[in-house]
Amino acid sequence: MIPSQSYSFSGIVVTLYFFFLFSFVLHTLASPKVHYCRDDQRDALLEFKHEFPVNESDPNFYDMIGSWNKSSDCCSWKRIKCDSKSGQVISLDIASVPLNNTLKPNSSLFKLQYLQNLTLSDCNLYGEIPSSLGNLSHLTNLNLVYNKLVGQVPASIGNLTQLRYLSLSYNQLSGKIPVSFANLTKLFALYLSYNYFESELLPDMSRLHNLEDFGASGNSFVGPFPPSLFTIPSLQWIQLGGNHFKGPLDFGNISLSSRLQILSLRDNKFDGPIHESISKFLNLEQLDLSNNSFFGPFPTSLLTILSLRRVNLAGNKFKGPIDFGNISSSSSLSVLDLSHNKFDGPVPESISKFLNLEDLDLSNNKLEGKVPGFLWRMVLLKLSHNSFSSFGKLSKVLDQAQIRDLRLDSNSFRGPFPHSICKLRSLEFLDLSNNSFSGSIPLCLRNFTKSIQVLILRNNKFSGVLPDVFVNATNLHALDVSRNRLEGKLPKSLINCEFMELLNVAGNKFKDKFPSWLGSLLRLNVLILRSNQFYGSLYHPHISIGFQMLKVIDVSHNDFNGTFPTFYFSNWLEMRQRITLNPEDGDTYMGYQIDTNDLQLVIDSRSYPTSMDMVHKGVDTEFEKIRRDFIAIDLSENRFYGKIPESIGLLKGLRLLNLSGNAFASNIPLSLANLTTLEALDLSRNQLSGQIPLDLGILSFLSIMDFSHNNLEGPIPRGTQFQRQNCSSFMDNPKLYGLDEICGKTHVPNPTPQESEKVLEPEEQVINWIAAAIAYVPGVFCGLVIGHIFFSHKHEWFTEKFSRNKSRLVIRGTH
Ligand SMILES: *[C@@H]1O[C@H](CO)[C@@H](O)[C@H](O)[C@H]1NC(C)=O
Ligand SMILES: *[C@@H]1O[C@H](CO)[C@@H](O)[C@H](O)[C@H]1NC(C)=O
Ligand SMILES: *[C@@H]1O[C@H](CO)[C@@H](O)[C@H](O)[C@H]1NC(C)=O
Ligand SMILES: *[C@@H]1O[C@H](CO)[C@@H](O)[C@H](O)[C@H]1NC(C)=O
Ligand SMILES: *[C@@H]1O[C@H](CO)[C@@H](O)[C@H](O)[C@H]1NC(C)=O
Ligand SMILES: *[C@@H]1O[C@H](CO)[C@@H](O)[C@H](O)[C@H]1NC(C)=O
Ligand SMILES: *[C@@H]1O[C@H](CO)[C@@H](O)[C@H](O)[C@H]1NC(C)=O
Ligand SMILES: *[C@@H]1O[C@H](CO)[C@@H](O)[C@H](O)[C@H]1NC(C)=O
Ligand SMILES: *[C@@H]1O[C@H](CO)[C@@H](O)[C@H](O)[C@H]1NC(C)=O
Ligand SMILES: *[C@@H]1O[C@H](CO)[C@@H](O)[C@H](O)[C@H]1NC(C)=O
Ligand SMILES: *[C@@H]1O[C@H](CO)[C@@H](O)[C@H](O)[C@H]1NC(C)=O
Ligand SMILES: *[C@@H]1O[C@H](CO)[C@@H](O)[C@H](O)[C@H]1NC(C)=O
């Protein structure tokens, strides 16, 4: 509806005015674009495309460069931009197109002389960077990240003087940074991380006076830190972790207008104290100096920087008391990691002035005294491996308690379970292990069973029963109450822990039947019942066997008895897999994320080392990390009898089988020869008869074995591994023959006086592989980190290190 229409003169003028304006705009928009793609540019692009094995119908290419063709204007092609005036191609971005080839020196790419943006990231490019790249003199952005480029960076890169952004990270480039880099004075972002660059950084970084971000982590740069870097006024972000820089950190003259926000020098070899001039970085937010050799007292001046949010000084040699100085209430500090240093004394109460502090890691120091009550306000609190002995006053802060991850392990705590922990209703990870807590485990645990994911009470003096509080523990992944004085039966409510992956109750006084009912826990990987008073049979005809996901079971040193039906192991599907580790990268598997082939429990993207104990012949061993392909059965030192079930041969992934010290009789199953990954086999001290299956001789990984104290007869298999054994592995089998070669060969020289106390009498000289491993871990103490060495070799956990002669030296305290 048009309101009253009055045609006034001025109205017409206005209308005409708009008419002309409109047609002008229309004309401009519709006018033919002068700037169709130029033929030479189009041809260069098509030639470039054909330099690579591009499959045009493969969707990986089609949406990108596959559709480039002559029937359309090249300026309309995907991943291309042209200059609207000249029609020159100015941008080519083909990130993540699998080019799978080298970039040739005469590539048609270099005919695109007007390119400003060139992105060839994640294109599977290999070979060297051709020097002709220096021809693209208009480049402002060059991104070659995530390829497999090798060799030196050509000096001609210094010709690209318009460059503002350059990323060469995540390649395999090597050698020195060409000095011509110093001519790239317009650079504001330079990323060289994760290559093999070596020697020193550019001597005069200060010429890059526009630089804001500089990343060169994960290379082999050496030398002292170039102070010229700190003189670049625009610099905000420096990441130089994982290089070989050394010496003291010289900040030079820090300007108070420094804009530095992030400084990471982690994993280098810097030393010396932190100079107090660091406090002049008034805009610093994140500082990571971890894993260097910095020493001296706590760098108090650092904490005067109000903008500082995250500080990591872990893994250095700082010592003395922690001195926070005068803390301003406007400090932004929220994450502080001082772990793995030599700080001593108490934690100063003044820590309560850091009102934003959420994550605090003080583990592995020499701190002592009370845990200040204030710390219960953290979200993450790690105080492991210190000498803390008690808790400060808590009452006020407990209402605000929000701890999710609490690690108090390996301290000097004693007395009853700290009931205040029961107030922590969001607790997800609790580790109280290796203290002297005593008394009963309280019912109030149920206050956090809903949230708890990992509960470790190992190696304390807890007594009484394990309370039946797990009804709601549906998030519990690992429960370790081993090495306490617990008794009675396993709580039936554990059946509700549907996410349970690890259950370790070893070294207590539990007196119960075998918990067959746990067989329904579909994720249970590791079950350790060792050294308790469990009794009865493992097999009941009317109960399904379950335990499909089991990888490690240790029921040794109990009072179990009974026989196994021949099919017993056929249900253990997980052990029937042969697990291959990916030596290169992490690998996800059944709820575990595997980092460098160690099994880590990953929950909510935080990782926790899993652990378990296994004992062998009286030696307690703790596996701090369980390698994912560690598959083991230990039924030793019980009273099992009857035949060893033939179905054992189905467990193709098995590496360790210990059935010693039982009453197994009849023949050794021939199917054992199918266990091609088997590395250790102990059948000693049973009543086995018949021959040792000759096919066992072909098991090439089987390096440790013991058949002694049985009624075996016939020849010893001829395999190399058998020939390497000690005589004692076969002793006390009167009808076994072929021992001459073995026993004759390993003539043991007279022990030196030092050794003699450790060298055991032949009868006692039993296979003791875990003990052997222990002895080769330098500087360990009680709760041994044997996993570290034991599993650090990619494919075998018994290496030359544990060869016979050496292991003999460390056999101790057996039987
Ligand atoms: C090209 O890709 C298509 C679709 O992925 C595939 O079917 C075809 O085999 C591939 N051709 C060649 C030669 O690799
Ligand atoms: C050629 O390019 C046009 C426009 O991108 C596209 O629609 C067409 O499918 C392409 N032809 C071929 C054979 O790829
Ligand atoms: C080049 O890339 C930068 C950053 O992504 C962008 O700002 C700029 O507009 C691009 N220039 C061209 C010509 O595509
Ligand atoms: C590119 O190489 C990768 C691995 O090198 C391979 O998986 C892929 O099939 C190759 N793609 C083409 C198109 O050749
Ligand atoms: C580039 O050089 C190679 C030999 O190095 C040659 O085979 C190829 O034809 C040349 N390509 C162009 C586009 O000139
Ligand atoms: C590089 O530029 C020079 C001069 O502009 C030219 O002669 C040469 O052919 C170019 N190189 C390549 C590989 O395009
Ligand atoms: C490019 O760099 C090389 C090596 O640094 C130099 O010899 C050459 O003159 C430069 N070319 C141009 C056009 O600047
Ligand atoms: C840097 O550029 C200047 C002038 O453009 C030139 O003289 C000098 O050789 C270049 N330096 C390097 C290292 O390429
Ligand atoms: C457990 O939670 C209840 C209910 O919130 C609370 O009253 C009780 O004090 C808690 N127990 C302990 C020991 O903190
Ligand atoms: C389990 O949770 C329910 C509902 O939240 C609660 O009523 C019950 O008391 C809890 N049981 C235990 C043993 O914590
Ligand atoms: C197993 O041991 C228990 C005592 O722990 C005994 O009562 C039972 O008879 C034994 N069973 C067998 C089959 O030996
Ligand atoms: C070993 O495994 C093969 C195939 O998996 C099977 O045919 C054979 O019977 C097994 N040998 C024994 C002795 O169980």
PDB file of N, CA, C and O in Angstrom, residues 106-133:
ATOM      1  N   ASN A 106      61.762 -27.341 -11.353  1.00  0.00           N
ATOM      2  CA  ASN A 106      61.162 -26.661 -12.503  1.00  0.00           C
ATOM      3  C   ASN A 106      59.641 -26.744 -12.455  1.00  0.00           C
ATOM      4  O   ASN A 106      58.980 -26.631 -13.481  1.00  0.00           O
ATOM      5  N   SER A 107      59.076 -26.952 -11.279  1.00  0.00           N
ATOM      6  CA  SER A 107      57.621 -27.063 -11.162  1.00  0.00           C
ATOM      7  C   SER A 107      56.937 -25.823 -11.725  1.00  0.00           C
ATOM      8  O   SER A 107      57.425 -24.693 -11.580  1.00  0.00           O
ATOM      9  N   SER A 108      55.794 -26.069 -12.351  1.00  0.00           N
ATOM     10  CA  SER A 108      55.041 -24.948 -12.910  1.00  0.00           C
ATOM     11  C   SER A 108      54.513 -24.021 -11.823  1.00  0.00           C
ATOM     12  O   SER A 108      54.095 -22.908 -12.106  1.00  0.00           O
ATOM     13  N   LEU A 109      54.544 -24.513 -10.602  1.00  0.00           N
ATOM     14  CA  LEU A 109      54.148 -23.661  -9.480  1.00  0.00           C
ATOM     15  C   LEU A 109      54.906 -22.332  -9.511  1.00  0.00           C
ATOM     16  O   LEU A 109      54.352 -21.274  -9.207  1.00  0.00           O
ATOM     17  N   PHE A 110      56.183 -22.408  -9.907  1.00  0.00           N
ATOM     18  CA  PHE A 110      57.022 -21.207  -9.823  1.00  0.00           C
ATOM     19  C   PHE A 110      56.753 -20.237 -10.954  1.00  0.00           C
ATOM     20  O   PHE A 110      57.347 -19.175 -11.030  1.00  0.00           O
ATOM     21  N   LYS A 111      55.847 -20.634 -11.852  1.00  0.00           N
ATOM     22  CA  LYS A 111      55.404 -19.673 -12.877  1.00  0.00           C
ATOM     23  C   LYS A 111      54.298 -18.770 -12.340  1.00  0.00           C
ATOM     24  O   LYS A 111      53.911 -17.806 -12.991  1.00  0.00           O
ATOM     25  N   LEU A 112      53.769 -19.140 -11.192  1.00  0.00           N
ATOM     26  CA  LEU A 112      52.706 -18.314 -10.608  1.00  0.00           C
ATOM     27  C   LEU A 112      53.369 -17.206  -9.794  1.00  0.00           C
ATOM     28  O   LEU A 112      53.316 -17.169  -8.567  1.00  0.00           O
ATOM     29  N   GLN A 113      54.005 -16.326 -10.550  1.00  0.00           N
ATOM     30  CA  GLN A 113      54.897 -15.347  -9.945  1.00  0.00           C
ATOM     31  C   GLN A 113      54.227 -14.400  -8.971  1.00  0.00           C
ATOM     32  O   GLN A 113      54.884 -13.768  -8.174  1.00  0.00           O
ATOM     33  N   TYR A 114      52.881 -14.296  -9.060  1.00  0.00           N
ATOM     34  CA  TYR A 114      52.221 -13.273  -8.245  1.00  0.00           C
ATOM     35  C   TYR A 114      51.581 -13.838  -6.986  1.00  0.00           C
ATOM     36  O   TYR A 114      50.865 -13.132  -6.278  1.00  0.00           O
ATOM     37  N   LEU A 115      51.865 -15.109  -6.745  1.00  0.00           N
ATOM     38  CA  LEU A 115      51.282 -15.724  -5.552  1.00  0.00           C
ATOM     39  C   LEU A 115      51.639 -14.939  -4.293  1.00  0.00           C
ATOM     40  O   LEU A 115      52.799 -14.597  -4.075  1.00  0.00           O
ATOM     41  N   GLN A 116      50.623 -14.683  -3.491  1.00  0.00           N
ATOM     42  CA  GLN A 116      50.878 -14.073  -2.180  1.00  0.00           C
ATOM     43  C   GLN A 116      50.721 -15.104  -1.069  1.00  0.00           C
ATOM     44  O   GLN A 116      51.431 -15.077  -0.081  1.00  0.00           O
ATOM     45  N   ASN A 117      49.737 -15.984  -1.266  1.00  0.00           N
ATOM     46  CA  ASN A 117      49.507 -17.011  -0.256  1.00  0.00           C
ATOM     47  C   ASN A 117      49.728 -18.375  -0.873  1.00  0.00           C
ATOM     48  O   ASN A 117      49.119 -18.693  -1.879  1.00  0.00           O
ATOM     49  N   LEU A 118      50.567 -19.152  -0.257  1.00  0.00           N
ATOM     50  CA  LEU A 118      50.777 -20.503  -0.751  1.00  0.00           C
ATOM     51  C   LEU A 118      50.702 -21.460   0.430  1.00  0.00           C
ATOM     52  O   LEU A 118      51.517 -21.392   1.357  1.00  0.00           O
ATOM     53  N   THR A 119      49.687 -22.319   0.417  1.00  0.00           N
ATOM     54  CA  THR A 119      49.530 -23.281   1.509  1.00  0.00           C
ATOM     55  C   THR A 119      49.576 -24.688   0.941  1.00  0.00           C
ATOM     56  O   THR A 119      48.694 -25.091   0.182  1.00  0.00           O
ATOM     57  N   LEU A 120      50.640 -25.395   1.270  1.00  0.00           N
ATOM     58  CA  LEU A 120      50.791 -26.780   0.845  1.00  0.00           C
ATOM     59  C   LEU A 120      50.953 -27.645   2.094  1.00  0.00           C
ATOM     60  O   LEU A 120      51.744 -28.577   2.121  1.00  0.00           O
ATOM     61  N   SER A 121      50.190 -27.313   3.138  1.00  0.00           N
ATOM     62  CA  SER A 121      50.361 -28.048   4.390  1.00  0.00           C
ATOM     63  C   SER A 121      49.720 -29.427   4.301  1.00  0.00           C
ATOM     64  O   SER A 121      48.714 -29.606   3.612  1.00  0.00           O
ATOM     65  N   ASP A 122      50.326 -30.393   4.980  1.00  0.00           N
ATOM     66  CA  ASP A 122      49.760 -31.733   5.087  1.00  0.00           C
ATOM     67  C   ASP A 122      49.460 -32.339   3.714  1.00  0.00           C
ATOM     68  O   ASP A 122      48.399 -32.904   3.475  1.00  0.00           O
ATOM     69  N   CYS A 123      50.410 -32.189   2.799  1.00  0.00           N
ATOM     70  CA  CYS A 123      50.204 -32.671   1.418  1.00  0.00           C
ATOM     71  C   CYS A 123      51.059 -33.888   1.106  1.00  0.00           C
ATOM     72  O   CYS A 123      51.153 -34.283  -0.049  1.00  0.00           O
ATOM     73  N   ASN A 124      51.719 -34.439   2.118  1.00  0.00           N
ATOM     74  CA  ASN A 124      52.595 -35.571   1.874  1.00  0.00           C
ATOM     75  C   ASN A 124      53.650 -35.257   0.817  1.00  0.00           C
ATOM     76  O   ASN A 124      53.939 -36.074  -0.059  1.00  0.00           O
ATOM     77  N   LEU A 125      54.197 -34.066   0.909  1.00  0.00           N
ATOM     78  CA  LEU A 125      55.289 -33.679   0.009  1.00  0.00           C
ATOM     79  C   LEU A 125      56.587 -34.209   0.580  1.00  0.00           C
ATOM     80  O   LEU A 125      56.817 -34.107   1.787  1.00  0.00           O
ATOM     81  N   TYR A 126      57.420 -34.754  -0.264  1.00  0.00           N
ATOM     82  CA  TYR A 126      58.730 -35.148   0.242  1.00  0.00           C
ATOM     83  C   TYR A 126      59.834 -34.558  -0.617  1.00  0.00           C
ATOM     84  O   TYR A 126      59.570 -33.706  -1.474  1.00  0.00           O
ATOM     85  N   GLY A 127      61.069 -34.957  -0.389  1.00  0.00           N
ATOM     86  CA  GLY A 127      62.172 -34.361  -1.121  1.00  0.00           C
ATOM     87  C   GLY A 127      62.543 -32.996  -0.554  1.00  0.00           C
ATOM     88  O   GLY A 127      62.042 -32.578   0.490  1.00  0.00           O
ATOM     89  N   GLU A 128      63.413 -32.291  -1.281  1.00  0.00           N
ATOM     90  CA  GLU A 128      63.907 -31.008  -0.775  1.00  0.00           C
ATOM     91  C   GLU A 128      63.013 -29.846  -1.208  1.00  0.00           C
ATOM     92  O   GLU A 128      62.250 -29.971  -2.157  1.00  0.00           O
ATOM     93  N   ILE A 129      63.180 -28.756  -0.502  1.00  0.00           N
ATOM     94  CA  ILE A 129      62.489 -27.531  -0.927  1.00  0.00           C
ATOM     95  C   ILE A 129      63.322 -26.936  -2.055  1.00  0.00           C
ATOM     96  O   ILE A 129      64.486 -26.593  -1.849  1.00  0.00           O
ATOM     97  N   PRO A 130      62.761 -26.813  -3.279  1.00  0.00           N
ATOM     98  CA  PRO A 130      63.591 -26.309  -4.373  1.00  0.00           C
ATOM     99  C   PRO A 130      63.927 -24.832  -4.189  1.00  0.00           C
ATOM    100  O   PRO A 130      63.122 -24.057  -3.684  1.00  0.00           O
ATOM    101  N   SER A 131      65.116 -24.504  -4.633  1.00  0.00           N
ATOM    102  CA  SER A 131      65.597 -23.137  -4.491  1.00  0.00           C
ATOM    103  C   SER A 131      64.737 -22.155  -5.282  1.00  0.00           C
ATOM    104  O   SER A 131      64.623 -20.978  -4.940  1.00  0.00           O
ATOM    105  N   SER A 132      64.073 -22.670  -6.317  1.00  0.00           N
ATOM    106  CA  SER A 132      63.240 -21.771  -7.131  1.00  0.00           C
ATOM    107  C   SER A 132      62.066 -21.178  -6.361  1.00  0.00           C
ATOM    108  O   SER A 132      61.413 -20.267  -6.841  1.00  0.00           O
ATOM    109  N   LEU A 133      61.820 -21.704  -5.159  1.00  0.00           N
ATOM    110  CA  LEU A 133      60.781 -21.105  -4.321  1.00  0.00           C
ATOM    111  C   LEU A 133      61.051 -19.610  -4.136  1.00  0.00           C
ATOM    112  O   LEU A 133      60.131 -18.807  -4.004  1.00  0.00           O
TER     113      LEU A 133
END
